[in-house]
PDB file of C-alpha atoms in Angstrom:
ATOM      1  CA  ASN A 144       6.873 -17.062   8.408  1.00  0.00           C
ATOM      2  CA  ALA A 145       4.326 -14.707   9.843  1.00  0.00           C
ATOM      3  CA  GLY A 146       5.412 -11.669   7.805  1.00  0.00           C
ATOM      4  CA  VAL A 147       3.680  -8.455   9.287  1.00  0.00           C
ATOM      5  CA  THR A 148       1.494  -8.867  12.432  1.00  0.00           C
ATOM      6  CA  GLN A 149      -0.640  -6.057  13.563  1.00  0.00           C
ATOM      7  CA  THR A 150      -2.490  -6.033  16.991  1.00  0.00           C
ATOM      8  CA  PRO A 151      -5.353  -5.168  17.675  1.00  0.00           C
ATOM      9  CA  LYS A 152      -7.451  -6.072  14.791  1.00  0.00           C
ATOM     10  CA  PHE A 153     -10.467  -4.124  15.831  1.00  0.00           C
ATOM     11  CA  ARG A 154     -10.740  -1.353  18.438  1.00  0.00           C
ATOM     12  CA  VAL A 155     -13.180   1.169  19.572  1.00  0.00           C
ATOM     13  CA  LEU A 156     -12.172   4.222  21.531  1.00  0.00           C
ATOM     14  CA  LYS A 157     -13.896   7.072  23.133  1.00  0.00           C
ATOM     15  CA  THR A 158     -12.924  10.505  22.056  1.00  0.00           C
ATOM     16  CA  GLY A 159     -10.037  11.653  24.141  1.00  0.00           C
ATOM     17  CA  GLN A 160      -8.698   8.135  24.958  1.00  0.00           C
ATOM     18  CA  SER A 161      -5.321   6.904  24.105  1.00  0.00           C
ATOM     19  CA  MET A 162      -3.966   3.597  22.408  1.00  0.00           C
ATOM     20  CA  THR A 163      -1.029   2.033  20.889  1.00  0.00           C
ATOM     21  CA  LEU A 164      -0.936  -0.166  17.901  1.00  0.00           C
ATOM     22  CA  LEU A 165       1.586  -2.687  17.528  1.00  0.00           C
ATOM     23  CA  CYS A 166       3.298  -3.780  14.332  1.00  0.00           C
ATOM     24  CA  ALA A 167       5.703  -6.701  14.252  1.00  0.00           C
ATOM     25  CA  GLN A 168       7.706  -8.101  11.338  1.00  0.00           C
ATOM     26  CA  ASP A 169      10.049 -11.042  11.227  1.00  0.00           C
ATOM     27  CA  MET A 170      11.547 -10.464   7.932  1.00  0.00           C
ATOM     28  CA  ASN A 171      14.472  -8.336   9.060  1.00  0.00           C
ATOM     29  CA  HIS A 172      13.330  -5.553   6.980  1.00  0.00           C
ATOM     30  CA  GLU A 173      15.023  -2.179   7.822  1.00  0.00           C
ATOM     31  CA  TYR A 174      12.183   0.101   6.806  1.00  0.00           C
ATOM     32  CA  MET A 175       8.746   0.192   8.427  1.00  0.00           C
ATOM     33  CA  TYR A 176       5.600   2.336   7.844  1.00  0.00           C
ATOM     34  CA  TRP A 177       2.173   3.208   9.228  1.00  0.00           C
ATOM     35  CA  TYR A 178      -0.480   4.088   6.733  1.00  0.00           C
ATOM     36  CA  ARG A 179      -4.170   4.930   7.187  1.00  0.00           C
ATOM     37  CA  GLN A 180      -6.776   3.997   4.761  1.00  0.00           C
ATOM     38  CA  ASP A 181     -10.165   5.956   4.186  1.00  0.00           C
ATOM     39  CA  PRO A 182     -12.725   5.576   1.643  1.00  0.00           C
ATOM     40  CA  GLY A 183     -11.972   7.312  -1.517  1.00  0.00           C
ATOM     41  CA  MET A 184      -8.552   8.363  -0.267  1.00  0.00           C
ATOM     42  CA  GLY A 185      -6.214   5.657  -0.884  1.00  0.00           C
ATOM     43  CA  LEU A 186      -3.404   4.815   1.508  1.00  0.00           C
ATOM     44  CA  ARG A 187      -1.824   7.772   3.163  1.00  0.00           C
ATOM     45  CA  LEU A 188       1.567   7.797   5.107  1.00  0.00           C
ATOM     46  CA  ILE A 189       1.289   8.770   8.631  1.00  0.00           C
ATOM     47  CA  HIS A 190       4.992   7.794   9.877  1.00  0.00           C
ATOM     48  CA  TYR A 191       7.785   5.872   8.815  1.00  0.00           C
ATOM     49  CA  SER A 192      11.251   4.519  10.083  1.00  0.00           C
ATOM     50  CA  VAL A 193      14.316   3.702   8.192  1.00  0.00           C
ATOM     51  CA  GLY A 194      15.813   1.719  10.970  1.00  0.00           C
ATOM     52  CA  GLU A 195      15.937   1.001  14.816  1.00  0.00           C
ATOM     53  CA  GLY A 196      15.633   4.177  16.732  1.00  0.00           C
ATOM     54  CA  THR A 197      14.716   6.368  13.727  1.00  0.00           C
ATOM     55  CA  THR A 198      11.431   7.717  12.719  1.00  0.00           C
ATOM     56  CA  ALA A 199      10.143  10.346  10.482  1.00  0.00           C
ATOM     57  CA  LYS A 200       6.780  12.011   9.404  1.00  0.00           C
ATOM     58  CA  GLY A 201       4.696  11.060   6.523  1.00  0.00           C
ATOM     59  CA  GLU A 202       1.785  12.816   4.748  1.00  0.00           C
ATOM     60  CA  VAL A 203      -0.670  12.848   7.694  1.00  0.00           C
ATOM     61  CA  PRO A 204       1.330  12.839  10.956  1.00  0.00           C
ATOM     62  CA  ASP A 205      -0.643  15.071  13.302  1.00  0.00           C
ATOM     63  CA  GLY A 206      -2.292  13.263  16.263  1.00  0.00           C
ATOM     64  CA  TYR A 207       0.006  10.429  15.981  1.00  0.00           C
ATOM     65  CA  ASN A 208       3.381   9.426  17.601  1.00  0.00           C
ATOM     66  CA  VAL A 209       5.668   6.470  16.705  1.00  0.00           C
ATOM     67  CA  SER A 210       8.448   4.606  18.174  1.00  0.00           C
ATOM     68  CA  ARG A 211      10.912   2.012  16.820  1.00  0.00           C
ATOM     69  CA  LEU A 212      12.912   0.841  19.862  1.00  0.00           C
ATOM     70  CA  LYS A 213      13.483  -2.661  18.215  1.00  0.00           C
ATOM     71  CA  LYS A 214      14.135  -3.441  14.577  1.00  0.00           C
ATOM     72  CA  GLN A 215      11.159  -5.767  14.358  1.00  0.00           C
ATOM     73  CA  ASN A 216       8.513  -3.589  16.111  1.00  0.00           C
ATOM     74  CA  PHE A 217       6.978  -0.294  15.221  1.00  0.00           C
ATOM     75  CA  LEU A 218       4.429   1.157  17.478  1.00  0.00           C
ATOM     76  CA  LEU A 219       1.837   3.857  16.345  1.00  0.00           C
ATOM     77  CA  GLY A 220       0.399   5.917  19.285  1.00  0.00           C
ATOM     78  CA  LEU A 221      -2.706   8.176  19.454  1.00  0.00           C
ATOM     79  CA  GLU A 222      -2.401  10.449  22.442  1.00  0.00           C
ATOM     80  CA  SER A 223      -6.048  11.653  22.492  1.00  0.00           C
ATOM     81  CA  ALA A 224      -8.282   9.934  19.943  1.00  0.00           C
ATOM     82  CA  ALA A 225     -10.614  12.017  17.795  1.00  0.00           C
ATOM     83  CA  PRO A 226     -13.511  10.985  15.389  1.00  0.00           C
ATOM     84  CA  SER A 227     -11.369  12.035  12.509  1.00  0.00           C
ATOM     85  CA  GLN A 228      -9.072   9.138  13.470  1.00  0.00           C
ATOM     86  CA  THR A 229     -11.640   6.599  12.683  1.00  0.00           C
ATOM     87  CA  SER A 230      -9.942   4.644   9.852  1.00  0.00           C
ATOM     88  CA  VAL A 231      -8.240   1.258   9.004  1.00  0.00           C
ATOM     89  CA  TYR A 232      -4.600   1.442   9.685  1.00  0.00           C
ATOM     90  CA  PHE A 233      -1.857  -0.609   7.851  1.00  0.00           C
ATOM     91  CA  CYS A 234       1.597  -1.312   8.805  1.00  0.00           C
ATOM     92  CA  ALA A 235       4.105  -2.286   6.314  1.00  0.00           C
ATOM     93  CA  SER A 236       7.718  -3.242   6.046  1.00  0.00           C
ATOM     94  CA  SER A 237      10.262  -3.291   3.340  1.00  0.00           C
ATOM     95  CA  LEU A 238      13.960  -3.770   2.321  1.00  0.00           C
ATOM     96  CA  ALA A 239      16.293  -0.802   2.143  1.00  0.00           C
ATOM     97  CA  GLN A 240      17.652  -1.626  -1.262  1.00  0.00           C
ATOM     98  CA  LYS A 241      15.599  -1.821  -4.524  1.00  0.00           C
ATOM     99  CA  SER A 242      15.274  -5.253  -6.002  1.00  0.00           C
ATOM    100  CA  TRP A 243      12.751  -7.024  -8.274  1.00  0.00           C
ATOM    101  CA  GLY A 244       9.773  -8.515  -7.039  1.00  0.00           C
ATOM    102  CA  ASN A 245       7.977  -6.948  -4.086  1.00  0.00           C
ATOM    103  CA  TYR A 246      10.703  -4.236  -3.468  1.00  0.00           C
ATOM    104  CA  GLY A 247       7.573  -2.493  -2.230  1.00  0.00           C
ATOM    105  CA  TYR A 248       5.803  -3.253   0.951  1.00  0.00           C
ATOM    106  CA  THR A 249       4.654  -6.315   2.846  1.00  0.00           C
ATOM    107  CA  PHE A 250       1.647  -5.187   4.534  1.00  0.00           C
ATOM    108  CA  GLY A 251      -0.092  -6.375   7.643  1.00  0.00           C
ATOM    109  CA  SER A 252      -3.805  -7.279   7.631  1.00  0.00           C
ATOM    110  CA  GLY A 253      -4.864  -3.992   9.372  1.00  0.00           C
ATOM    111  CA  THR A 254      -6.398  -2.584  12.351  1.00  0.00           C
ATOM    112  CA  ARG A 255      -9.992  -1.194  12.127  1.00  0.00           C
ATOM    113  CA  LEU A 256     -10.211   1.693  14.532  1.00  0.00           C
ATOM    114  CA  THR A 257     -13.374   3.542  15.393  1.00  0.00           C
ATOM    115  CA  VAL A 258     -13.434   6.645  17.571  1.00  0.00           C
ATOM    116  CA  VAL A 259     -16.823   7.629  19.154  1.00  0.00           C
TER     117      VAL A 259
ATOM    118  CA  GLY B  88       1.866  14.512  -1.953  1.00  0.00           C
ATOM    119  CA  GLU B  89       2.058  12.957  -5.312  1.00  0.00           C
ATOM    120  CA  SER B  90      -0.979  12.232  -7.309  1.00  0.00           C
ATOM    121  CA  VAL B  91      -1.721   8.624  -8.576  1.00  0.00           C
ATOM    122  CA  GLY B  92      -5.009   8.298  -9.915  1.00  0.00           C
ATOM    123  CA  LEU B  93      -7.310   5.731 -11.426  1.00  0.00           C
ATOM    124  CA  HIS B  94      -9.494   6.280 -14.389  1.00  0.00           C
ATOM    125  CA  LEU B  95     -12.300   4.153 -13.248  1.00  0.00           C
ATOM    126  CA  PRO B  96     -13.484   3.396  -9.592  1.00  0.00           C
ATOM    127  CA  THR B  97     -15.350   0.383 -10.448  1.00  0.00           C
ATOM    128  CA  LEU B  98     -15.086  -2.256 -13.164  1.00  0.00           C
ATOM    129  CA  SER B  99     -17.260  -5.307 -13.760  1.00  0.00           C
ATOM    130  CA  VAL B 100     -16.326  -8.139 -16.144  1.00  0.00           C
ATOM    131  CA  GLN B 101     -17.754 -11.667 -16.799  1.00  0.00           C
ATOM    132  CA  GLU B 102     -15.677 -14.550 -15.793  1.00  0.00           C
ATOM    133  CA  GLY B 103     -13.260 -15.683 -18.358  1.00  0.00           C
ATOM    134  CA  ASP B 104     -12.967 -12.282 -19.879  1.00  0.00           C
ATOM    135  CA  ASN B 105      -9.796 -10.131 -19.739  1.00  0.00           C
ATOM    136  CA  SER B 106      -9.857  -7.177 -17.425  1.00  0.00           C
ATOM    137  CA  ILE B 107      -7.837  -3.833 -17.804  1.00  0.00           C
ATOM    138  CA  ILE B 108      -7.354  -1.615 -14.880  1.00  0.00           C
ATOM    139  CA  ASN B 109      -5.765   1.779 -15.640  1.00  0.00           C
ATOM    140  CA  CYS B 110      -3.765   4.098 -13.541  1.00  0.00           C
ATOM    141  CA  ALA B 111      -2.402   7.700 -14.174  1.00  0.00           C
ATOM    142  CA  TYR B 112       0.630   8.878 -12.297  1.00  0.00           C
ATOM    143  CA  SER B 113       1.894  12.649 -12.096  1.00  0.00           C
ATOM    144  CA  ASN B 114       5.641  12.442 -11.409  1.00  0.00           C
ATOM    145  CA  SER B 115       7.804  11.791 -14.310  1.00  0.00           C
ATOM    146  CA  ALA B 116      10.773  11.110 -12.104  1.00  0.00           C
ATOM    147  CA  SER B 117       8.943   7.870 -10.801  1.00  0.00           C
ATOM    148  CA  ASP B 118      11.120   4.922 -11.760  1.00  0.00           C
ATOM    149  CA  TYR B 119       9.305   1.919 -10.206  1.00  0.00           C
ATOM    150  CA  PHE B 120       5.837   0.949 -10.004  1.00  0.00           C
ATOM    151  CA  ILE B 121       3.624  -1.725  -8.469  1.00  0.00           C
ATOM    152  CA  TRP B 122       0.307  -3.252  -8.659  1.00  0.00           C
ATOM    153  CA  TYR B 123      -1.368  -4.392  -5.484  1.00  0.00           C
ATOM    154  CA  LYS B 124      -4.499  -6.378  -4.923  1.00  0.00           C
ATOM    155  CA  GLN B 125      -6.622  -5.813  -1.637  1.00  0.00           C
ATOM    156  CA  GLU B 126      -9.313  -8.154  -0.812  1.00  0.00           C
ATOM    157  CA  SER B 127     -12.034  -7.263   1.688  1.00  0.00           C
ATOM    158  CA  GLY B 128     -10.642  -6.932   5.160  1.00  0.00           C
ATOM    159  CA  LYS B 129      -7.087  -7.802   4.234  1.00  0.00           C
ATOM    160  CA  GLY B 130      -3.962  -5.713   3.557  1.00  0.00           C
ATOM    161  CA  PRO B 131      -2.776  -5.094   0.036  1.00  0.00           C
ATOM    162  CA  GLN B 132      -0.733  -7.934  -1.642  1.00  0.00           C
ATOM    163  CA  PHE B 133       1.921  -7.420  -4.148  1.00  0.00           C
ATOM    164  CA  ILE B 134       0.903  -8.564  -7.747  1.00  0.00           C
ATOM    165  CA  ILE B 135       3.456  -7.383 -10.192  1.00  0.00           C
ATOM    166  CA  ASP B 136       6.116  -4.626 -10.608  1.00  0.00           C
ATOM    167  CA  ILE B 137       7.807  -2.802 -13.359  1.00  0.00           C
ATOM    168  CA  ARG B 138      10.693  -0.435 -13.658  1.00  0.00           C
ATOM    169  CA  SER B 139      10.640   2.704 -15.750  1.00  0.00           C
ATOM    170  CA  ASN B 140      13.184   1.330 -18.363  1.00  0.00           C
ATOM    171  CA  MET B 141      10.516  -1.127 -19.372  1.00  0.00           C
ATOM    172  CA  ASP B 142       7.267  -0.915 -21.181  1.00  0.00           C
ATOM    173  CA  LYS B 143       5.845  -4.305 -20.448  1.00  0.00           C
ATOM    174  CA  ARG B 144       6.358  -7.021 -18.044  1.00  0.00           C
ATOM    175  CA  GLN B 145       4.298 -10.299 -17.643  1.00  0.00           C
ATOM    176  CA  GLY B 146       3.523 -12.496 -14.698  1.00  0.00           C
ATOM    177  CA  GLN B 147       1.018 -15.341 -14.180  1.00  0.00           C
ATOM    178  CA  ARG B 148      -2.192 -14.160 -15.992  1.00  0.00           C
ATOM    179  CA  VAL B 149      -1.254 -10.594 -15.411  1.00  0.00           C
ATOM    180  CA  THR B 150       0.591  -7.881 -17.533  1.00  0.00           C
ATOM    181  CA  VAL B 151       1.524  -4.522 -16.635  1.00  0.00           C
ATOM    182  CA  LEU B 152       1.865  -1.959 -19.418  1.00  0.00           C
ATOM    183  CA  LEU B 153       3.854   1.359 -18.726  1.00  0.00           C
ATOM    184  CA  ASN B 154       3.464   4.547 -21.231  1.00  0.00           C
ATOM    185  CA  LYS B 155       5.995   7.018 -19.856  1.00  0.00           C
ATOM    186  CA  THR B 156       4.980   9.541 -22.636  1.00  0.00           C
ATOM    187  CA  VAL B 157       1.497   9.912 -21.037  1.00  0.00           C
ATOM    188  CA  LYS B 158       2.510   8.734 -17.511  1.00  0.00           C
ATOM    189  CA  HIS B 159       0.143   5.831 -17.610  1.00  0.00           C
ATOM    190  CA  LEU B 160       0.065   2.272 -16.164  1.00  0.00           C
ATOM    191  CA  SER B 161      -2.365  -0.522 -16.891  1.00  0.00           C
ATOM    192  CA  LEU B 162      -2.925  -3.971 -15.402  1.00  0.00           C
ATOM    193  CA  GLN B 163      -4.359  -6.560 -17.547  1.00  0.00           C
ATOM    194  CA  ILE B 164      -5.915  -9.734 -16.033  1.00  0.00           C
ATOM    195  CA  ALA B 165      -6.263 -12.492 -18.559  1.00  0.00           C
ATOM    196  CA  ALA B 166      -9.251 -14.950 -18.233  1.00  0.00           C
ATOM    197  CA  THR B 167     -10.609 -13.208 -15.061  1.00  0.00           C
ATOM    198  CA  GLN B 168     -11.827 -15.549 -12.281  1.00  0.00           C
ATOM    199  CA  PRO B 169     -14.070 -14.921  -9.286  1.00  0.00           C
ATOM    200  CA  GLY B 170     -11.162 -14.871  -6.852  1.00  0.00           C
ATOM    201  CA  ASP B 171      -9.797 -11.758  -8.748  1.00  0.00           C
ATOM    202  CA  SER B 172     -12.620  -9.746  -7.467  1.00  0.00           C
ATOM    203  CA  ALA B 173     -10.870  -7.143  -5.357  1.00  0.00           C
ATOM    204  CA  VAL B 174      -9.611  -3.591  -5.079  1.00  0.00           C
ATOM    205  CA  TYR B 175      -6.446  -2.962  -7.215  1.00  0.00           C
ATOM    206  CA  PHE B 176      -3.977  -0.170  -6.586  1.00  0.00           C
ATOM    207  CA  CYS B 177      -0.996   1.157  -8.368  1.00  0.00           C
ATOM    208  CA  ALA B 178       1.796   2.682  -6.605  1.00  0.00           C
ATOM    209  CA  GLU B 179       4.715   4.836  -7.800  1.00  0.00           C
ATOM    210  CA  ASN B 180       8.144   5.143  -6.113  1.00  0.00           C
ATOM    211  CA  ILE B 181      10.094   8.328  -6.766  1.00  0.00           C
ATOM    212  CA  PRO B 182      13.786   7.913  -6.184  1.00  0.00           C
ATOM    213  CA  VAL B 183      14.427  11.180  -4.122  1.00  0.00           C
ATOM    214  CA  THR B 184      11.790   9.808  -1.599  1.00  0.00           C
ATOM    215  CA  GLY B 185      13.677   6.703  -0.798  1.00  0.00           C
ATOM    216  CA  ASN B 186      11.288   3.814  -0.143  1.00  0.00           C
ATOM    217  CA  GLN B 187       8.066   5.947  -0.030  1.00  0.00           C
ATOM    218  CA  PHE B 188       5.316   4.952  -2.267  1.00  0.00           C
ATOM    219  CA  TYR B 189       2.475   7.089  -3.357  1.00  0.00           C
ATOM    220  CA  PHE B 190      -0.669   5.037  -3.786  1.00  0.00           C
ATOM    221  CA  GLY B 191      -3.807   5.593  -6.103  1.00  0.00           C
ATOM    222  CA  THR B 192      -7.267   5.435  -4.538  1.00  0.00           C
ATOM    223  CA  GLY B 193      -8.101   2.033  -6.182  1.00  0.00           C
ATOM    224  CA  THR B 194     -10.413   0.446  -8.662  1.00  0.00           C
ATOM    225  CA  SER B 195     -12.869  -2.149  -7.513  1.00  0.00           C
ATOM    226  CA  LEU B 196     -13.025  -4.986  -9.773  1.00  0.00           C
ATOM    227  CA  THR B 197     -16.107  -7.203  -9.672  1.00  0.00           C
ATOM    228  CA  VAL B 198     -16.308 -10.590 -11.630  1.00  0.00           C
ATOM    229  CA  ILE B 199     -19.608 -11.809 -12.453  1.00  0.00           C
ATOM    230  CA  PRO B 200     -19.874 -15.787 -12.584  1.00  0.00           C
TER     231      PRO B 200
END
């Protein structure tokens, strides 16, 4: 059981380049999320999805787009990368209903992105 | 966004001692809380959770205490081991936001052998 898999694990982009980060989960979770993690800032929500074909903005959506064409996949796109988008990106998935024990998220291992 | 803060950014303890990591949350409507552990280069991992109708919940070597009066959470780790060295986050869930959690900035725990 792989859980949540993120690709790639590392990437260096030049300012203005575009890229797509892929998140895949095999737990049949309804909800999926993209977070960024910066030093001293904690995890901040970029976009999320409550089901296939749906997306919604989180706390810091500017400069990013997402798509959820299949239930198991959630893609995060950067159309024109900026140095301010240098960060570690985490994908997570969760159940839709509250229940004990990890009702929260299952996280991927992260993508470290550097924009130069 | 919601504010979830930690009192101490770093904590060092001797191996075998107990560790206490604190967290303040700001929204009295939050009804569910989780502690996560994040090791270097990895994603956060679930440790223990607690609902707002409880004051205390115990797991294996970990205990979470919730004080709703002062909006405070703590994570207690018994007999701290070198493998416990990591950053610990608390996260709160506010019902009206659905499954969205708000995370604190984290406390870095270092266990001294």
